PDB file of C-alpha atoms in Angstrom:
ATOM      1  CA  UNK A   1       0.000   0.000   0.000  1.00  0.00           C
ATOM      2  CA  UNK A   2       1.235   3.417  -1.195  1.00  0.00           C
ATOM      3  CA  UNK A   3       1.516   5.741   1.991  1.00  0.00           C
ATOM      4  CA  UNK A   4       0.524   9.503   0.978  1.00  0.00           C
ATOM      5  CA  UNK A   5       1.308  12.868   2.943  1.00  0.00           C
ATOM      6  CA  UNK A   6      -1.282  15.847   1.418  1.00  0.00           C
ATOM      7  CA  UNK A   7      -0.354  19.091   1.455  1.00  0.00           C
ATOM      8  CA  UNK A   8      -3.673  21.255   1.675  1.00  0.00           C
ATOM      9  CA  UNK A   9      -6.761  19.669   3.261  1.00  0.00           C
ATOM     10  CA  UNK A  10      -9.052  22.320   1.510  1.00  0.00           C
ATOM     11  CA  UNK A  11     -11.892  21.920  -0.819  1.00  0.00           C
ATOM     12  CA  UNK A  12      -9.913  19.621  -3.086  1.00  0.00           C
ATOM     13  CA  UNK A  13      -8.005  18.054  -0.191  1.00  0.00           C
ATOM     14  CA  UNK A  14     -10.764  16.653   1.774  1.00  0.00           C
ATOM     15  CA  UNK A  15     -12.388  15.227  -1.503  1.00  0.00           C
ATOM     16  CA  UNK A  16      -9.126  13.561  -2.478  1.00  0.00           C
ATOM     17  CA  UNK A  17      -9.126  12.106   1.182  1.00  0.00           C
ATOM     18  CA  UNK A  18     -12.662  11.353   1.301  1.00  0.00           C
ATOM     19  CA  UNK A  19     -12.677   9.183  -1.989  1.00  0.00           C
ATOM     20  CA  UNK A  20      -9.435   7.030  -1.007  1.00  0.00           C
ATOM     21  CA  UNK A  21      -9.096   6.460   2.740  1.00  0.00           C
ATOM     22  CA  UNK A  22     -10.459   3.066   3.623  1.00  0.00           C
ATOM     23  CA  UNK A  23     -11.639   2.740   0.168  1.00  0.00           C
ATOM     24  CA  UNK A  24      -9.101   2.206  -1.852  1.00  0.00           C
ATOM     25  CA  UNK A  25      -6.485  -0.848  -1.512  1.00  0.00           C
ATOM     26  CA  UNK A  26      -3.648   0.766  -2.761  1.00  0.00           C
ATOM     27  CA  UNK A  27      -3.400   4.238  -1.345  1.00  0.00           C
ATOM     28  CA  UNK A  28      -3.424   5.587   2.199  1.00  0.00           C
ATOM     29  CA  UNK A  29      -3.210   9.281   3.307  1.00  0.00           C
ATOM     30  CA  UNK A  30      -0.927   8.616   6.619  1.00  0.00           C
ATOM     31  CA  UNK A  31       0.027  12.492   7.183  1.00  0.00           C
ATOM     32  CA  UNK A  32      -0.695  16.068   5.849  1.00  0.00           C
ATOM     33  CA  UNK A  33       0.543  19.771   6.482  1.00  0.00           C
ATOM     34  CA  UNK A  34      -1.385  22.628   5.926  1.00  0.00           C
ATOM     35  CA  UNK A  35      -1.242  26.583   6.995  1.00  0.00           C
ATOM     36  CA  UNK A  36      -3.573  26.352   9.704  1.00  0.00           C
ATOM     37  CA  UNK A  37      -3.562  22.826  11.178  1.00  0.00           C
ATOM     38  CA  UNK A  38      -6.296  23.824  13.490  1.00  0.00           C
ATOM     39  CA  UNK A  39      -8.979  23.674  11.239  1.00  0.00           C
ATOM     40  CA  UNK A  40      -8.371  20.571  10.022  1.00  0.00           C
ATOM     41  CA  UNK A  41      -7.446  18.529  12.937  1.00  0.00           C
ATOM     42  CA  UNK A  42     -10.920  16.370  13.418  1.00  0.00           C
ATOM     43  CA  UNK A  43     -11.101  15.997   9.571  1.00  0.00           C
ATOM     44  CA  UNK A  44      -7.478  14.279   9.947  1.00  0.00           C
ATOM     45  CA  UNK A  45      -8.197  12.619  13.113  1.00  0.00           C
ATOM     46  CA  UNK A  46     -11.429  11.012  11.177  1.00  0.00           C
ATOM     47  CA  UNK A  47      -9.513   9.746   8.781  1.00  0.00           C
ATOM     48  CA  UNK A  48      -6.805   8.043  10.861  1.00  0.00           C
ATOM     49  CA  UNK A  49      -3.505  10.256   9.691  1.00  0.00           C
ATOM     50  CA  UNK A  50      -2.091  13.255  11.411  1.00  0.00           C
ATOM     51  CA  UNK A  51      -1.605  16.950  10.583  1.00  0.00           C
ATOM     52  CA  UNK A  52       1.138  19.470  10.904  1.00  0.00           C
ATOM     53  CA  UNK A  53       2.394  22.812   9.187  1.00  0.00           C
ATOM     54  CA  UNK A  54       5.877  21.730   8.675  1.00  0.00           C
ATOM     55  CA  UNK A  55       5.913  20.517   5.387  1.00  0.00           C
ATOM     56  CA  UNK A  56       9.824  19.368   5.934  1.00  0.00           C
ATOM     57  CA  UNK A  57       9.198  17.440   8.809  1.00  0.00           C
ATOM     58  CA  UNK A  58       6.279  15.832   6.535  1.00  0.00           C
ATOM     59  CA  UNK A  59       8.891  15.131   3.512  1.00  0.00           C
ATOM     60  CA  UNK A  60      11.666  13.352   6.319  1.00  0.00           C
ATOM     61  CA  UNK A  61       9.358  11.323   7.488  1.00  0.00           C
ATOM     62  CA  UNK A  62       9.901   7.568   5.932  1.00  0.00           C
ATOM     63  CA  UNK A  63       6.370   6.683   6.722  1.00  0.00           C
ATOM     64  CA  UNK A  64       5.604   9.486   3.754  1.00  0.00           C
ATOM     65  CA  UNK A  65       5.912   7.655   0.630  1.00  0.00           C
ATOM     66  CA  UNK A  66       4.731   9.707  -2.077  1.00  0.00           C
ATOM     67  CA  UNK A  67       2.801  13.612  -1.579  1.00  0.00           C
ATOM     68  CA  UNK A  68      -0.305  15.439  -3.524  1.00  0.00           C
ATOM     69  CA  UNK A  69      -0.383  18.940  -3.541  1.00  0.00           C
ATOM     70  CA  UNK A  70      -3.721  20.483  -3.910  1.00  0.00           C
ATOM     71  CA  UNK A  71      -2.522  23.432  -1.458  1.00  0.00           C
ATOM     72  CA  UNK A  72      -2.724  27.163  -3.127  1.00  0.00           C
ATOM     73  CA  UNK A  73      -2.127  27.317  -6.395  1.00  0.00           C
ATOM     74  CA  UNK A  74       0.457  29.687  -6.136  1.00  0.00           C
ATOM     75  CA  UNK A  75       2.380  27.602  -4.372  1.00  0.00           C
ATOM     76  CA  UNK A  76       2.431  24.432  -6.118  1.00  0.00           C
ATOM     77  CA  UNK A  77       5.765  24.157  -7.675  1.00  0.00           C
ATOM     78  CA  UNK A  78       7.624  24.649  -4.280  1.00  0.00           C
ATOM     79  CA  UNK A  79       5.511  22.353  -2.961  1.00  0.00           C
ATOM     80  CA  UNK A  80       6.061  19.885  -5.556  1.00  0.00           C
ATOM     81  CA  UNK A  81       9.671  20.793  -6.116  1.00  0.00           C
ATOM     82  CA  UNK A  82      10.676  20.196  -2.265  1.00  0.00           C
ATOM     83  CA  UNK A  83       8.750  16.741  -2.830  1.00  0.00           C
ATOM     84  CA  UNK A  84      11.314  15.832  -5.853  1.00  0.00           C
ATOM     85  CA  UNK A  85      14.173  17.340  -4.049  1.00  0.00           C
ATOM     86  CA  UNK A  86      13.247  14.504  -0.720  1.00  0.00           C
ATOM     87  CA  UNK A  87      13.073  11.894  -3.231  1.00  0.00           C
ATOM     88  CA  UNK A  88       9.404  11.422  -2.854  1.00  0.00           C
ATOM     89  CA  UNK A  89       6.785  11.044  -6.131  1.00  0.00           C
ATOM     90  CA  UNK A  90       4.326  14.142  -6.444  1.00  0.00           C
ATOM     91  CA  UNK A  91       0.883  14.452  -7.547  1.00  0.00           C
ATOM     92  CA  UNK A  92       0.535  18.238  -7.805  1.00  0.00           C
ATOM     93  CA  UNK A  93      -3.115  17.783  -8.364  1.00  0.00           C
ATOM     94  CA  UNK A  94      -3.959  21.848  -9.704  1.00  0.00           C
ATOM     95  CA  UNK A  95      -2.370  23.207 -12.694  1.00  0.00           C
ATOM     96  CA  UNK A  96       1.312  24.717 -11.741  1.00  0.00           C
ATOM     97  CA  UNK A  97       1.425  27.424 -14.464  1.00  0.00           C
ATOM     98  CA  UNK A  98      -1.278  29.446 -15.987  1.00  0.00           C
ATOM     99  CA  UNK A  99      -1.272  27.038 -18.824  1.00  0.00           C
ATOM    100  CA  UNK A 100      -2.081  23.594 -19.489  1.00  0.00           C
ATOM    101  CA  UNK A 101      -0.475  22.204 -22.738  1.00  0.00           C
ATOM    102  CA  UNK A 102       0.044  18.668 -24.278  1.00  0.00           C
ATOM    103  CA  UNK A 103       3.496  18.020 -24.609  1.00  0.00           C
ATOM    104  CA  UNK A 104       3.310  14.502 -26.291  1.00  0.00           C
ATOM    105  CA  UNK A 105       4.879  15.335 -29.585  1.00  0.00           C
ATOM    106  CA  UNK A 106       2.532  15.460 -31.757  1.00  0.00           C
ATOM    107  CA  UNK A 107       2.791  13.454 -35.071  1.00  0.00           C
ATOM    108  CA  UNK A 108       6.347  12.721 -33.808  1.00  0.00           C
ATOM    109  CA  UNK A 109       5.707  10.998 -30.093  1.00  0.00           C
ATOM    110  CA  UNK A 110       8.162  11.701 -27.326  1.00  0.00           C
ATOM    111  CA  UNK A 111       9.017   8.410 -25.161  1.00  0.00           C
ATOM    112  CA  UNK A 112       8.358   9.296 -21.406  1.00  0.00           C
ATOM    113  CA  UNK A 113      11.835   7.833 -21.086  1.00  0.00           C
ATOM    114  CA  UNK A 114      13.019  11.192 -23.379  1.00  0.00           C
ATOM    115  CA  UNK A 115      10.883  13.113 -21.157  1.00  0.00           C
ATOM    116  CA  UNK A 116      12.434  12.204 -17.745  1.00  0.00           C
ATOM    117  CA  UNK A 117      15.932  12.650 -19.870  1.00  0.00           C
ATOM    118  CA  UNK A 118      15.457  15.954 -20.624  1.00  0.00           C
ATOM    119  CA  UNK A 119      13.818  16.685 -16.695  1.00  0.00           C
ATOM    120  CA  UNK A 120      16.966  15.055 -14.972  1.00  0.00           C
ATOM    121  CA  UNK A 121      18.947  17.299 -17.235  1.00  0.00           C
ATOM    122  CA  UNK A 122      17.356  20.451 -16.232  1.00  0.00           C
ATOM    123  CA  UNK A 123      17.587  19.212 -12.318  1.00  0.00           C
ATOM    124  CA  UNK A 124      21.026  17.767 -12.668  1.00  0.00           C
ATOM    125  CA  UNK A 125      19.861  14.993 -10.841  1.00  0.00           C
ATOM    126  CA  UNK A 126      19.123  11.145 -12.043  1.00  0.00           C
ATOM    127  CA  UNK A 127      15.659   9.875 -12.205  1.00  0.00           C
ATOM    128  CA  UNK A 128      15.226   6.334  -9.821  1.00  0.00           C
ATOM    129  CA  UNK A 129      12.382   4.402 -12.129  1.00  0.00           C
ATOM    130  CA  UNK A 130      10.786   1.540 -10.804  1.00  0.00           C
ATOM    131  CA  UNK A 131       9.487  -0.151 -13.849  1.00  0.00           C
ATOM    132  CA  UNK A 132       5.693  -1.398 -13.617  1.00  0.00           C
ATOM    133  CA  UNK A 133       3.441  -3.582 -15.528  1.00  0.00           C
ATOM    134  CA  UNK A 134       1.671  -1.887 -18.584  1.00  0.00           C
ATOM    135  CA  UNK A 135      -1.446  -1.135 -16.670  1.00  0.00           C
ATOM    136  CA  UNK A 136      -4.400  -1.621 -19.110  1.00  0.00           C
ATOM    137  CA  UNK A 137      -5.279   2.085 -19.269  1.00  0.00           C
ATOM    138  CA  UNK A 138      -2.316   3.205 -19.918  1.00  0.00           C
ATOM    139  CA  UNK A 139      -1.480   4.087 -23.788  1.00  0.00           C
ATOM    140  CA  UNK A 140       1.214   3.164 -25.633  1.00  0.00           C
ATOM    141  CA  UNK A 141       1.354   6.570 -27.568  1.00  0.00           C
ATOM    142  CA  UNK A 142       0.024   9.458 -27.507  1.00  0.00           C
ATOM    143  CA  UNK A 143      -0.999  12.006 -30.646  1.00  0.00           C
ATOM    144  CA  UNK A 144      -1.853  14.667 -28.965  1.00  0.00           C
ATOM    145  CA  UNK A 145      -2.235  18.354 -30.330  1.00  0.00           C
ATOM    146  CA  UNK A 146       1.293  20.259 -29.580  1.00  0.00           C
ATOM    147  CA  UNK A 147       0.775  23.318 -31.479  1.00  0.00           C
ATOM    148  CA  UNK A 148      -0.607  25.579 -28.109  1.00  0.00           C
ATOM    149  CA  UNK A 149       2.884  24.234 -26.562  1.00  0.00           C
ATOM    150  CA  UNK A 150       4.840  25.074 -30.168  1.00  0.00           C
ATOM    151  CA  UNK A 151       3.075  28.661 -29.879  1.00  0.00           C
ATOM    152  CA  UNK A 152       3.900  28.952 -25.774  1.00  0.00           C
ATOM    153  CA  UNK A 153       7.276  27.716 -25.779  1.00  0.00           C
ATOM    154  CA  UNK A 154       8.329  28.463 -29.080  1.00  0.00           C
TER     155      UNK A 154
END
């Protein structure tokens, strides 16, 4: 079972918590930080996890396997960044820019593989991959319309 700290227990928070915690087999929600820890203590008490505002203490801790950010938008790529940094999988589940864009190459598709290239490149930091099954929703390409992303990022 994949152990999850949350950062933000808002709107989207609590729905993300709601829909997994002793539902789903797979995922567990076992910690979570947010600005005012106050207001969310029963909610996290409820649902069996606990909740802090020190969202480096929540990162160190081994029982944290993986982190969703559904915090302020604002703040989602430190959020998610400091998630990468401690080595731990992010969902960053709001948009981190003002724009979404498909980035799948278009008539030419990109491997993911080329993708996390070009990402540990930027970071200057390798990738660890734990190779899965092909899950059966998964696709094996993807054709997607680039030419927003050719007209963003040039």
């Amino acid at each position: 079972m994949l152990q999850v700290g949350i950062v933000g227990l808002g709107g989207w928070g609590k729905r993300l918590v709601e829909s997994v915690q002793g539902v789903s087999p797979h995922v567990r929600f076992v910690a979570a930080v947010t600005a005012t820890p106050s207001k969310s203590e029963a909610f996290a008490a409820g649902h069996g996890f606990k909740v802090g505002k020190d969202l480096g203490a929540m990162l160190a801790d081994p029982a944290v396997q993986a982190v969703v950010s559904t915090g302020p938008a604002g703040l989602h790529a430190a959020h998610s960044l400091a998630a990468i940094e401690a080595g731990k999988p992010v969902l960053a589940v709001k948009p981190i820019g003002y724009e979404i864009i498909n980035l799948g190459g278009g008539r030419n598709p990109i491997s993911l593989r080329t993708i996390i290239g070009w990402i540990e490149r930027v970071l200057g930091k390798t990738a660890v991959i734990a190779a899965q099954p092909f899950h059966v929703a998964d696709v094996k390409d993807t054709w997607a319309d680039i030419a927003k992303a050719g007209r963003l990022l040039g």
